[in-house]
Every structure is written in C-alpha cells, then in structure tokens.
Short mmCIF file of C-alpha atoms in Angstrom, two decimals:
data_model
loop_
_atom_site.label_atom_id
_atom_site.label_comp_id
_atom_site.label_asym_id
_atom_site.label_seq_id
_atom_site.Cartn_x
_atom_site.Cartn_y
_atom_site.Cartn_z
CA UNK A 1 -34.44 -1.21 42.34
CA UNK A 2 -34.83 -2.25 38.71
CA UNK A 3 -33.25 -0.51 35.70
CA UNK A 4 -36.27 1.76 35.15
CA UNK A 5 -36.05 3.08 38.69
CA UNK A 6 -32.32 3.69 38.35
CA UNK A 7 -33.04 5.69 35.20
CA UNK A 8 -35.55 7.80 37.10
CA UNK A 9 -32.95 8.37 39.80
CA UNK A 10 -30.72 10.00 37.26
CA UNK A 11 -33.25 12.84 36.97
CA UNK A 12 -32.79 13.55 40.74
CA UNK A 13 -29.03 12.80 41.33
CA UNK A 14 -26.02 13.00 39.01
CA UNK A 15 -26.13 10.11 36.51
CA UNK A 16 -22.51 9.13 37.25
CA UNK A 17 -23.33 8.67 40.90
CA UNK A 18 -26.46 6.63 40.12
CA UNK A 19 -24.50 4.41 37.76
CA UNK A 20 -22.05 3.67 40.51
CA UNK A 21 -24.94 2.73 42.82
CA UNK A 22 -26.40 0.58 40.08
CA UNK A 23 -23.07 -1.24 39.61
CA UNK A 24 -22.87 -1.82 43.34
CA UNK A 25 -26.32 -3.28 43.37
CA UNK A 26 -25.48 -5.57 40.45
CA UNK A 27 -22.55 -6.91 42.45
CA UNK A 28 -24.98 -8.11 45.12
CA UNK A 29 -27.33 -9.47 42.54
CA UNK A 30 -24.53 -11.36 40.76
CA UNK A 31 -23.78 -13.27 43.99
CA UNK A 32 -27.47 -14.09 44.38
CA UNK A 33 -27.68 -15.22 40.79
CA UNK A 34 -24.73 -17.64 41.18
CA UNK A 35 -26.44 -19.08 44.29
CA UNK A 36 -29.72 -19.62 42.49
CA UNK A 37 -27.97 -21.14 39.43
CA UNK A 38 -25.60 -23.51 41.25
CA UNK A 39 -27.44 -24.32 44.47
CA UNK A 40 -24.10 -24.70 46.25
CA UNK A 41 -22.43 -23.03 49.15
CA UNK A 42 -20.44 -20.07 47.75
CA UNK A 43 -16.69 -20.50 48.00
CA UNK A 44 -16.29 -17.14 49.73
CA UNK A 45 -18.70 -15.90 52.33
CA UNK A 46 -21.07 -13.03 51.72
CA UNK A 47 -21.15 -9.79 53.78
CA UNK A 48 -24.22 -8.99 55.87
CA UNK A 49 -25.68 -6.45 53.49
CA UNK A 50 -25.84 -9.03 50.67
CA UNK A 51 -27.39 -11.64 52.93
CA UNK A 52 -29.97 -9.13 54.25
CA UNK A 53 -30.81 -7.92 50.72
CA UNK A 54 -31.38 -11.56 49.69
CA UNK A 55 -33.59 -12.37 52.70
CA UNK A 56 -35.62 -9.22 52.18
CA UNK A 57 -36.11 -10.21 48.54
CA UNK A 58 -37.34 -13.64 49.68
CA UNK A 59 -39.65 -12.11 52.27
CA UNK A 60 -41.48 -9.86 49.84
CA UNK A 61 -42.40 -13.01 47.85
CA UNK A 62 -44.52 -14.30 50.78
CA UNK A 63 -48.19 -13.40 50.85
CA UNK A 64 -48.10 -11.88 54.39
CA UNK A 65 -45.82 -9.12 52.95
CA UNK A 66 -47.84 -8.46 49.77
CA UNK A 67 -48.98 -4.79 49.55
CA UNK A 68 -52.75 -4.73 49.80
CA UNK A 69 -52.95 -8.46 50.80
CA UNK A 70 -56.38 -9.38 52.20
CA UNK A 71 -56.13 -12.49 54.40
CA UNK A 72 -59.28 -14.13 55.57
CA UNK A 73 -57.94 -17.57 56.49
CA UNK A 74 -56.88 -19.03 59.83
CA UNK A 75 -53.15 -18.78 58.97
CA UNK A 76 -52.19 -15.54 57.35
CA UNK A 77 -48.72 -14.90 58.72
CA UNK A 78 -49.91 -12.26 61.22
CA UNK A 79 -47.35 -11.41 63.91
CA UNK A 80 -48.23 -9.24 66.91
CA UNK A 81 -44.74 -8.12 67.76
CA UNK A 82 -42.60 -6.17 65.23
CA UNK A 83 -39.51 -7.39 67.14
CA UNK A 84 -40.51 -11.01 66.33
CA UNK A 85 -41.18 -10.14 62.70
CA UNK A 86 -37.74 -8.56 62.37
CA UNK A 87 -36.12 -11.48 64.12
CA UNK A 88 -37.47 -13.74 61.38
CA UNK A 89 -36.92 -11.30 58.55
CA UNK A 90 -40.73 -11.31 58.08
CA UNK A 91 -40.53 -14.93 56.81
CA UNK A 92 -43.46 -16.03 58.87
CA UNK A 93 -45.21 -18.86 57.01
CA UNK A 94 -42.70 -21.57 57.82
CA UNK A 95 -41.79 -24.42 55.43
CA UNK A 96 -43.66 -27.32 53.93
CA UNK A 97 -47.31 -28.19 53.73
CA UNK A 98 -49.47 -30.30 55.96
CA UNK A 99 -48.51 -33.49 54.08
CA UNK A 100 -44.79 -32.94 53.40
CA UNK A 101 -42.15 -30.81 55.08
CA UNK A 102 -40.28 -30.52 51.71
CA UNK A 103 -43.33 -29.36 49.72
CA UNK A 104 -43.71 -25.85 48.28
CA UNK A 105 -46.07 -23.58 50.24
CA UNK A 106 -48.38 -21.62 47.83
CA UNK A 107 -48.71 -18.63 50.20
CA UNK A 108 -44.90 -18.44 50.70
CA UNK A 109 -42.82 -18.70 47.56
CA UNK A 110 -39.96 -16.90 49.35
CA UNK A 111 -39.97 -19.26 52.37
CA UNK A 112 -40.27 -22.25 50.05
CA UNK A 113 -37.24 -21.02 48.05
CA UNK A 114 -35.34 -20.53 51.28
CA UNK A 115 -36.12 -24.10 52.29
CA UNK A 116 -35.05 -25.61 48.97
CA UNK A 117 -31.82 -23.57 48.83
CA UNK A 118 -30.89 -24.45 52.44
CA UNK A 119 -31.27 -28.19 51.75
CA UNK A 120 -29.17 -27.77 48.61
CA UNK A 121 -26.37 -25.89 50.43
CA UNK A 122 -26.36 -28.37 53.31
CA UNK A 123 -26.10 -31.27 50.83
CA UNK A 124 -23.09 -29.56 49.31
CA UNK A 125 -21.48 -29.24 52.76
CA UNK A 126 -22.06 -32.94 53.58
CA UNK A 127 -20.28 -33.86 50.30
CA UNK A 128 -17.47 -31.39 51.01
CA UNK A 129 -17.11 -32.93 54.49
CA UNK A 130 -16.57 -36.42 53.17
CA UNK A 131 -19.79 -38.22 52.30
CA UNK A 132 -19.49 -37.65 48.54
CA UNK A 133 -22.15 -40.13 47.48
CA UNK A 134 -24.97 -38.71 49.56
CA UNK A 135 -27.89 -37.98 47.21
CA UNK A 136 -30.50 -36.23 49.34
CA UNK A 137 -31.02 -34.42 52.60
CA UNK A 138 -33.35 -31.98 54.32
CA UNK A 139 -33.28 -29.80 57.37
CA UNK A 140 -35.90 -30.66 59.93
CA UNK A 141 -36.84 -28.39 62.93
CA UNK A 142 -36.21 -31.17 65.45
CA UNK A 143 -33.07 -31.95 67.44
CA UNK A 144 -31.22 -35.19 66.79
CA UNK A 145 -33.25 -37.50 69.05
CA UNK A 146 -36.64 -36.63 67.50
CA UNK A 147 -35.18 -36.70 64.04
CA UNK A 148 -34.06 -40.28 64.66
CA UNK A 149 -37.60 -41.05 65.84
CA UNK A 150 -38.94 -39.75 62.56
CA UNK A 151 -36.69 -42.14 60.69
CA UNK A 152 -37.81 -45.12 62.81
CA UNK A 153 -41.46 -44.22 62.33
CA UNK A 154 -40.97 -44.14 58.54
CA UNK A 155 -39.31 -47.61 58.60
CA UNK A 156 -42.32 -48.90 60.54
CA UNK A 157 -44.36 -48.96 57.32
CA UNK A 158 -41.65 -50.86 55.42
CA UNK A 159 -41.27 -53.47 58.17
CA UNK A 160 -44.68 -54.01 59.84
CA UNK A 161 -43.55 -57.11 61.77
CA UNK A 162 -40.52 -55.37 63.30
CA UNK A 163 -40.48 -54.74 67.08
CA UNK A 164 -36.83 -54.42 67.90
CA UNK A 165 -33.88 -52.08 67.13
CA UNK A 166 -30.34 -53.38 67.50
CA UNK A 167 -28.33 -50.73 69.30
CA UNK A 168 -24.64 -50.82 70.22
CA UNK A 169 -24.66 -49.14 73.61
CA UNK A 170 -23.95 -45.43 73.75
CA UNK A 171 -24.79 -43.70 77.08
CA UNK A 172 -26.79 -40.80 75.81
CA UNK A 173 -30.40 -40.64 76.85
CA UNK A 174 -31.98 -38.97 73.78
CA UNK A 175 -30.83 -41.57 71.25
CA UNK A 176 -32.08 -44.36 73.52
CA UNK A 177 -35.44 -42.58 74.06
CA UNK A 178 -35.79 -41.95 70.31
CA UNK A 179 -36.34 -45.66 69.88
CA UNK A 180 -38.76 -45.92 72.79
CA UNK A 181 -40.77 -42.91 71.60
CA UNK A 182 -41.17 -44.53 68.16
CA UNK A 183 -42.69 -47.56 69.89
CA UNK A 184 -39.81 -50.02 69.58
CA UNK A 185 -37.80 -52.07 72.02
CA UNK A 186 -34.02 -51.38 71.95
CA UNK A 187 -31.83 -54.44 72.04
CA UNK A 188 -28.77 -53.12 73.84
CA UNK A 189 -25.48 -54.62 72.65
CA UNK A 190 -22.65 -54.10 75.20
CA UNK A 191 -19.29 -52.79 73.83
CA UNK A 192 -16.04 -54.71 74.00
CA UNK A 193 -12.96 -53.31 75.67
CA UNK A 194 -9.93 -53.15 73.36
CA UNK A 195 -7.08 -51.50 75.23
CA UNK A 196 -8.64 -48.32 76.57
CA UNK A 197 -11.31 -48.14 73.78
CA UNK A 198 -14.85 -49.39 73.86
CA UNK A 199 -15.72 -50.79 70.42
CA UNK A 200 -18.63 -52.40 68.66
CA UNK A 201 -19.15 -56.12 69.45
CA UNK A 202 -19.93 -57.28 65.91
CA UNK A 203 -20.41 -60.90 66.89
CA UNK A 204 -22.93 -59.92 69.49
CA UNK A 205 -24.84 -57.81 66.95
CA UNK A 206 -25.06 -60.75 64.55
CA UNK A 207 -26.08 -63.12 67.35
CA UNK A 208 -28.95 -60.78 68.28
CA UNK A 209 -30.15 -60.65 64.68
CA UNK A 210 -30.19 -64.44 64.47
CA UNK A 211 -31.83 -64.74 67.97
CA UNK A 212 -34.74 -62.37 67.18
CA UNK A 213 -34.95 -62.98 63.40
CA UNK A 214 -34.29 -60.43 60.73
CA UNK A 215 -38.02 -59.72 60.09
CA UNK A 216 -38.58 -58.69 63.70
CA UNK A 217 -35.76 -56.15 63.66
CA UNK A 218 -36.59 -52.66 62.40
CA UNK A 219 -32.99 -51.59 61.97
CA UNK A 220 -29.47 -51.38 63.38
CA UNK A 221 -29.04 -47.99 65.08
CA UNK A 222 -25.32 -47.17 65.12
CA UNK A 223 -23.33 -44.14 66.31
CA UNK A 224 -20.31 -42.19 65.03
CA UNK A 225 -19.66 -39.20 67.26
CA UNK A 226 -19.45 -40.14 70.93
CA UNK A 227 -17.61 -39.52 74.21
CA UNK A 228 -14.24 -41.27 74.71
CA UNK A 229 -13.30 -43.96 75.62
CA UNK A 230 -16.30 -45.05 73.43
CA UNK A 231 -15.24 -44.75 69.84
CA UNK A 232 -17.33 -44.62 66.61
CA UNK A 233 -19.07 -47.87 65.75
CA UNK A 234 -17.54 -50.14 63.12
CA UNK A 235 -19.78 -48.74 60.47
CA UNK A 236 -18.31 -50.63 57.50
CA UNK A 237 -18.72 -54.03 59.17
CA UNK A 238 -22.24 -53.11 60.47
CA UNK A 239 -23.25 -51.94 57.01
CA UNK A 240 -22.11 -55.30 55.58
CA UNK A 241 -24.09 -57.23 58.21
CA UNK A 242 -27.23 -55.09 57.43
CA UNK A 243 -26.88 -55.79 53.76
CA UNK A 244 -26.41 -59.47 54.41
CA UNK A 245 -29.59 -59.77 56.49
CA UNK A 246 -31.51 -57.07 54.47
CA UNK A 247 -32.00 -54.95 57.62
CA UNK A 248 -32.10 -51.06 57.46
CA UNK A 249 -29.26 -49.17 59.06
CA UNK A 250 -29.75 -45.73 60.70
CA UNK A 251 -26.65 -43.81 61.85
CA UNK A 252 -26.66 -41.26 64.65
CA UNK A 253 -24.00 -38.84 63.40
CA UNK A 254 -24.89 -36.14 65.98
CA UNK A 255 -21.74 -34.03 65.78
CA UNK A 256 -19.80 -36.04 63.22
CA UNK A 257 -19.99 -33.64 60.22
CA UNK A 258 -17.07 -31.75 61.81
CA UNK A 259 -14.93 -34.96 61.73
CA UNK A 260 -13.46 -36.20 58.48
CA UNK A 261 -13.04 -39.60 60.07
CA UNK A 262 -16.71 -39.92 61.05
CA UNK A 263 -17.83 -38.82 57.58
CA UNK A 264 -15.36 -41.23 55.92
CA UNK A 265 -16.93 -44.11 57.99
CA UNK A 266 -20.35 -43.19 56.62
CA UNK A 267 -19.10 -42.94 53.06
CA UNK A 268 -17.34 -46.33 53.32
CA UNK A 269 -20.29 -47.95 55.05
CA UNK A 270 -22.60 -46.87 52.22
CA UNK A 271 -20.08 -48.00 49.63
CA UNK A 272 -19.51 -51.61 50.96
CA UNK A 273 -22.88 -52.28 52.57
CA UNK A 274 -26.12 -50.61 53.74
CA UNK A 275 -26.80 -47.31 55.33
CA UNK A 276 -30.30 -45.95 54.86
CA UNK A 277 -30.05 -42.56 56.65
CA UNK A 278 -27.66 -40.65 58.86
CA UNK A 279 -28.80 -37.83 61.18
CA UNK A 280 -26.73 -34.87 62.41
CA UNK A 281 -27.34 -31.83 64.65
CA UNK A 282 -27.33 -28.27 63.26
CA UNK A 283 -26.09 -26.60 66.42
CA UNK A 284 -23.02 -28.78 67.00
CA UNK A 285 -21.86 -28.87 63.34
CA UNK A 286 -22.82 -25.38 62.15
CA UNK A 287 -22.78 -23.30 65.31
CA UNK A 288 -26.40 -22.17 65.23
CA UNK A 289 -29.06 -22.23 68.02
CA UNK A 290 -30.34 -25.65 69.19
CA UNK A 291 -33.50 -26.88 67.39
CA UNK A 292 -32.63 -28.40 64.09
CA UNK A 293 -31.06 -31.42 62.45
CA UNK A 294 -30.21 -32.80 59.00
CA UNK A 295 -31.59 -36.10 57.79
CA UNK A 296 -29.54 -37.38 54.89
CA UNK A 297 -29.28 -40.56 52.88
CA UNK A 298 -28.37 -42.35 49.66
CA UNK A 299 -31.84 -43.07 48.38
CA UNK A 300 -33.95 -40.12 47.34
CA UNK A 301 -37.24 -42.06 47.56
CA UNK A 302 -36.56 -43.04 51.21
CA UNK A 303 -35.68 -39.40 52.03
CA UNK A 304 -39.02 -38.38 50.51
CA UNK A 305 -40.86 -40.92 52.64
CA UNK A 306 -39.25 -39.43 55.76
CA UNK A 307 -40.16 -35.86 54.78
CA UNK A 308 -43.75 -36.96 54.15
CA UNK A 309 -43.89 -38.60 57.56
CA UNK A 310 -43.45 -35.22 59.30
CA UNK A 311 -46.97 -34.07 60.29
CA UNK A 312 -47.96 -30.50 59.46
CA UNK A 313 -45.92 -27.51 58.47
CA UNK A 314 -42.69 -26.67 60.18
CA UNK A 315 -40.68 -23.81 61.59
CA UNK A 316 -38.31 -22.18 59.11
CA UNK A 317 -36.04 -20.90 61.89
CA UNK A 318 -33.43 -23.71 61.77
CA UNK A 319 -33.27 -23.48 57.93
CA UNK A 320 -32.90 -19.72 58.12
CA UNK A 321 -30.14 -19.93 60.74
CA UNK A 322 -28.08 -22.42 58.82
CA UNK A 323 -28.58 -20.64 55.45
CA UNK A 324 -27.37 -17.34 56.96
CA UNK A 325 -24.44 -19.15 58.59
CA UNK A 326 -23.28 -20.93 55.42
CA UNK A 327 -23.67 -17.74 53.31
CA UNK A 328 -21.60 -15.88 55.93
CA UNK A 329 -18.85 -18.57 56.13
CA UNK A 330 -18.79 -19.75 52.52
CA UNK A 331 -17.25 -23.10 51.73
CA UNK A 332 -13.78 -21.78 52.43
CA UNK A 333 -14.79 -20.48 55.87
CA UNK A 334 -16.39 -23.77 56.81
CA UNK A 335 -13.32 -25.70 55.64
CA UNK A 336 -11.18 -23.39 57.75
CA UNK A 337 -13.32 -24.18 60.85
CA UNK A 338 -12.91 -27.90 60.16
CA UNK A 339 -9.07 -27.54 59.95
CA UNK A 340 -8.89 -25.42 63.11
CA UNK A 341 -10.99 -27.97 65.03
CA UNK A 342 -8.62 -30.77 64.04
CA UNK A 343 -5.64 -28.65 65.05
CA UNK A 344 -7.21 -27.95 68.40
CA UNK A 345 -7.78 -31.67 68.95
CA UNK A 346 -4.01 -32.30 68.82
CA UNK A 347 -3.34 -29.30 71.10
CA UNK A 348 -5.97 -30.44 73.61
CA UNK A 349 -4.57 -34.00 73.57
CA UNK A 350 -1.03 -32.67 74.14
CA UNK A 351 -2.07 -30.42 77.04
CA UNK A 352 -4.24 -33.11 78.68
CA UNK A 353 -1.41 -35.64 78.39
CA UNK A 354 1.07 -33.29 80.14
CA UNK A 355 -1.42 -32.47 82.87
CA UNK A 356 -2.33 -36.10 83.44
CA UNK A 357 1.31 -37.10 83.87
CA UNK A 358 1.88 -34.24 86.38
CA UNK A 359 -0.94 -35.67 88.52
CA UNK A 360 0.01 -39.30 88.21
CA UNK A 361 -2.80 -39.98 85.67
CA UNK A 362 -2.76 -40.79 82.02
CA UNK A 363 -4.46 -39.77 78.81
CA UNK A 364 -6.50 -42.79 77.72
CA UNK A 365 -5.38 -44.17 74.36
CA UNK A 366 -8.42 -43.71 72.10
CA UNK A 367 -7.03 -43.11 68.60
CA UNK A 368 -10.32 -44.11 66.91
CA UNK A 369 -12.22 -41.15 68.54
CA UNK A 370 -11.46 -37.96 66.51
CA UNK A 371 -13.29 -35.51 68.71
CA UNK A 372 -13.42 -36.58 72.35
CA UNK A 373 -10.56 -37.35 74.75
CA UNK A 374 -10.48 -38.94 78.23
CA UNK A 375 -8.06 -38.69 81.10
CA UNK A 376 -7.98 -41.26 83.90
CA UNK A 377 -8.80 -40.34 87.49
CA UNK A 378 -7.51 -43.48 89.24
CA UNK A 379 -5.17 -41.55 91.52
CA UNK A 380 -7.79 -38.99 92.44
CA UNK A 381 -10.22 -41.73 93.47
CA UNK A 382 -7.52 -43.38 95.56
CA UNK A 383 -7.17 -40.08 97.47
CA UNK A 384 -10.90 -39.90 98.27
CA UNK A 385 -13.88 -41.89 97.03
CA UNK A 386 -15.93 -38.66 96.68
CA UNK A 387 -13.24 -36.66 94.95
CA UNK A 388 -14.15 -37.75 91.40
CA UNK A 389 -17.70 -36.55 91.75
CA UNK A 390 -16.61 -33.42 93.49
CA UNK A 391 -14.24 -32.57 90.60
CA UNK A 392 -17.15 -32.33 88.22
CA UNK A 393 -19.06 -29.83 90.39
CA UNK A 394 -15.88 -27.82 90.96
CA UNK A 395 -15.21 -27.50 87.31
CA UNK A 396 -18.80 -26.46 86.61
CA UNK A 397 -18.76 -23.73 89.26
CA UNK A 398 -15.48 -22.49 87.71
CA UNK A 399 -17.17 -22.05 84.35
CA UNK A 400 -15.57 -25.06 82.63
CA UNK A 401 -18.55 -26.28 80.56
CA UNK A 402 -18.68 -29.49 78.61
CA UNK A 403 -16.10 -31.39 80.68
CA UNK A 404 -17.69 -34.61 81.95
CA UNK A 405 -16.45 -36.47 85.03
CA UNK A 406 -17.32 -40.16 84.98
CA UNK A 407 -17.24 -42.05 88.31
CA UNK A 408 -17.43 -45.82 88.55
CA UNK A 409 -20.58 -47.76 89.29
CA UNK A 410 -23.23 -45.21 88.44
CA UNK A 411 -26.63 -46.87 87.71
CA UNK A 412 -29.57 -45.28 85.97
CA UNK A 413 -32.90 -46.52 84.68
CA UNK A 414 -34.10 -44.95 81.40
CA UNK A 415 -37.55 -45.87 80.10
CA UNK A 416 -37.48 -49.16 82.00
CA UNK A 417 -33.96 -50.24 81.06
CA UNK A 418 -31.32 -50.17 83.78
CA UNK A 419 -27.86 -49.12 82.66
CA UNK A 420 -25.05 -50.23 84.95
CA UNK A 421 -22.05 -47.96 84.75
CA UNK A 422 -24.14 -45.29 83.02
CA UNK A 423 -22.28 -42.50 81.27
CA UNK A 424 -19.22 -44.83 80.82
CA UNK A 425 -20.84 -46.85 77.94
CA UNK A 426 -19.91 -50.01 79.76
CA UNK A 427 -21.13 -52.08 82.71
CA UNK A 428 -17.64 -52.15 84.20
CA UNK A 429 -15.12 -49.74 82.70
CA UNK A 430 -11.77 -50.18 84.53
CA UNK A 431 -11.29 -46.59 85.79
CA UNK A 432 -13.02 -43.29 86.39
CA UNK A 433 -12.16 -40.61 83.93
CA UNK A 434 -12.72 -37.03 82.71
CA UNK A 435 -13.91 -36.20 79.21
CA UNK A 436 -13.04 -33.13 77.10
CA UNK A 437 -13.81 -32.53 73.46
CA UNK A 438 -12.38 -30.53 70.59
CA UNK A 439 -15.56 -29.44 68.86
CA UNK A 440 -16.31 -26.93 66.15
CA UNK A 441 -15.40 -23.36 67.22
CA UNK A 442 -12.99 -24.25 70.02
CA UNK A 443 -9.93 -21.95 70.30
CA UNK A 444 -6.58 -22.15 72.04
CA UNK A 445 -7.68 -19.91 74.91
CA UNK A 446 -10.56 -22.36 75.72
CA UNK A 447 -7.99 -25.19 76.04
CA UNK A 448 -5.55 -23.14 78.06
CA UNK A 449 -8.17 -21.93 80.52
CA UNK A 450 -9.65 -25.41 80.92
CA UNK A 451 -6.25 -26.94 81.65
CA UNK A 452 -5.38 -24.23 84.07
CA UNK A 453 -8.60 -24.53 86.04
CA UNK A 454 -8.48 -28.32 85.91
CA UNK A 455 -4.96 -28.27 87.29
CA UNK A 456 -6.03 -26.03 90.12
CA UNK A 457 -9.03 -28.22 91.03
CA UNK A 458 -6.91 -31.40 91.06
CA UNK A 459 -4.34 -29.74 93.33
CA UNK A 460 -7.07 -28.62 95.74
CA UNK A 461 -8.62 -32.04 95.86
CA UNK A 462 -5.27 -33.77 96.41
CA UNK A 463 -4.47 -31.30 99.16
CA UNK A 464 -7.75 -32.18 100.80
CA UNK A 465 -7.00 -35.86 100.41
CA UNK A 466 -3.59 -35.40 102.05
CA UNK A 467 -5.22 -33.53 104.89
CA UNK A 468 -7.72 -36.32 105.42
CA UNK A 469 -5.04 -38.94 105.55
CA UNK A 470 -3.02 -36.88 107.93
CA UNK A 471 -5.80 -36.91 110.49
CA UNK A 472 -4.68 -39.14 113.42
CA UNK A 473 -5.89 -40.33 116.80
CA UNK A 474 -4.14 -38.65 119.72
CA UNK A 475 -3.05 -41.28 122.25
CA UNK A 476 -4.32 -39.34 125.27
CA UNK A 477 -7.91 -38.56 124.26
CA UNK A 478 -8.64 -40.81 121.32
CA UNK A 479 -10.02 -37.79 119.51
CA UNK A 480 -9.35 -37.10 115.83
CA UNK A 481 -7.02 -34.16 115.34
CA UNK A 482 -6.56 -32.70 111.83
CA UNK A 483 -2.81 -32.09 111.26
CA UNK A 484 -3.53 -29.94 108.15
CA UNK A 485 -6.42 -27.71 107.27
CA UNK A 486 -7.60 -27.03 103.73
CA UNK A 487 -10.18 -24.45 102.60
CA UNK A 488 -11.16 -26.40 99.48
#
C-alpha cells in the first residue's frame, strides 16, 4: 500500500498500529530499493515474505495481470491452470523478444526487470567466486550442452571458413554432441598421463592447429570441472595458444563456479591469453532445477551477439529460480556453501583414503581436481572380472547416487566417433576406479552413508570372489563343489 492508503487505514484501525504496519512495510521496501539501486546480490538473504512481495510487485507490471486488460493477440499470457499460474508467480510472458533473449519485452515490464536483475546478480556471484574481470553474462533457459552449441553457432559468423573444433578429450556426451549439433567436427586430443592424473596435451593441441590451419578451426573447447582422474585443462597455456593463433576459446565450466580453483583458472586464462566465453550450469552451481545455464565472458559485444543468436523468446523459469535462490541465500549464504563444499572435499578424500587402504586399494593422487576424487579398483577386478561393473549396480540399488564405477576397456560410439576406454577420458587408463564428488550442498551424513554402503558392497563382492576361488574339483566325480556359499 502507498502512503495515502495507510492514512485511510488510520480511520479504521488505531493510527499507532497502522504506523507500525507501515514501518514494517518500509523495511521490505528498503531491501528492494537497495537491490534495484545496486544490482548486486544482497549480503544477507531475504526472508520469504520479502521475496514474495517483490515477485508480486513485478508480476503486476506485466500486461496479463493488468486490471481490465483486453488481449486480442496470439500471446497474451493466458494460463488455463491456476496452479501453473501460482507456480510461476503469474510471471507468464517469459523473457526477451523474438530477436534477442536479453531485450526488454513491452508487454512484460516486470518479467523484463526480473531478467535484467537476475543477470546482474549472477554477474556479481561470478566475480565473488573468482572471475573478477568478467564483464557480462546472461542466464539462458538451456542446459550446458545446448548453451555451448549457442556459443559455437555465434562464432560461425565470425569464422565462416572454420569446420573444426579442437577439444581436449573429456568423456561426457553432451559437450561432445554440442559441437556436432552446431555442425562442426570435433578434433579429439587425447590426454597425457602424469602420475595418476590425465592432463592436457598442449603440444598435441598446437600440432592440430598447425595441421588443420588456424582459419579452419572455429575454436578451442576446453573444460574445467570434470571427473577424476581427469583434471581441469591447462587453461592459461591454452589461452596463450589461442591468443597466439588468433583462435577463439570457449570453456565448459559446467560445475566450476563452486570451485575457487576452476574460477581462478578462468581468471588467469583471460588475463594472460584469450577466453571468449565460459558456460556453467545453474542446477549444479546454484542448487535449482535442471534447465538453465549462464553464458559469461569478457567482451560485452560478443555476449550481445550470443544473446541475439537465441531464436525467439525464452522461458523465465530458470531466471526466476536462480533469482529466488540468490535472494534467499544472500552473498554470505552462498559463500558459506562454497566453504562447506571445500571442507567436505577434504573429509570425503580422508574417508575414501581410509576405506581404500582397508580394501587393498588406493585413493588416486589427483591434486589438480578440486571437486572429484577417484579410488582404484585393481584388487576388486583381480577377484572377479565382473565385480567392478557389479559394484556400480549394487551402489545404485542401495541409493548411492552420483558414484561412478569405471571399468577398463569400455568402447562407445557417439555421433560417429568411437571412444576407446569411454568414461575414463583415456584410451588406456592403467586401472579401473570409482568416482565420488564433493559438490555444492553435500553434507557429512552423505559422505558417511556413502562410505558405509560402499564398504559393505566391497566386502560382499570380495566374499563372493573368495567363494568362487574356493570352488574345487572333487577327485571322485570331477564335479565342481562350492566350499563356501554367499548370498550376495
């Protein structure tokens, strides 16, 4: 209510009570005013009543919520289900216009304001997380793979002769298919084994550039966040190579915002060489539903080109989700989550190391990977060739999600390219292993339960292996007799 309405309220209810209510309302409005003035994530999170007040204020600015609105067009923000309308806070028009996802929508001042504010808050968080020189970003209602595709399609018009993308191998289908979908041919560069770690082969990258010619290469497509024993690409060195040959550089930073090390690599790469854009997922880094990503970069004009490449309007749901989340957490809440994740990484590493030693395995030494860990499964494979694969299904049925079991020798063809040793990021990694990650939102109980269930599964499989080895031929009949039974 405005001041006139509060004055009228004093004729109905005691003026002292109304003044208290008015002051309470001003407290909410003060927070909203600071947000609009600064365009940054508030240091302290808001409560739900302030967030809902703000969203309702935005919603009444959209034409579908105007009292007496008469809509005679084909897109008037009509929604059949009131449940759907409430789910979206009646912000129905989406974001952008047909020619630019970042453009203001005339029918939807509130939704457009939401879009601009969300991009501004996300930019603030990217800077807070370590990429201090980033100049522009926007939320796009696409997951990471399609967002990468959008970047490649934008580069197509800058480099019309380009056919290839140089790609240090990372065994994740969507980032490989993002290049295929954009109409380019990935040039897969195998990683080099350094100790237990799989690292970027810089010499091979440069050889490929010289082999195909710089003009025929659209970009180098590198990766930060990845599953151990693969570690983040050598971004600084790749950025220098890209600057040397005047080749664009797109970074897949899928879940790297939560890692200060990944963000530092991007910051340093942009400082010493060339990084044109980096793409990160909303769900992994901000704990919101799947369906959105952030495209960010150091050149505002290139970011504008990407936003203009998006065809049509877009869903506002990912922007709304991340705006609500950041207003709830505040900058201090987000920083707390980052610190807790880092702490849980150390705890997970410690617990996995102890468990590995108890079972005659070892925690692979991958100090350059700040999120993912890997434990060898050599001994388990020696017990039984099928045990490694069986372990993965056992963990899944015991509700251990996210743990990946990587056997040796898996082969897979994706969009015409055959990957040998698929999921291990290498044609011939020396041992099978198990992955676990310390990602945003993980808590000690998750780690403890995982270790307890993993320990139980390993014991069961080893018991079965011992039973199999104990099976012998009886001299009298030649029949196999199990000396030990196991229920698995």
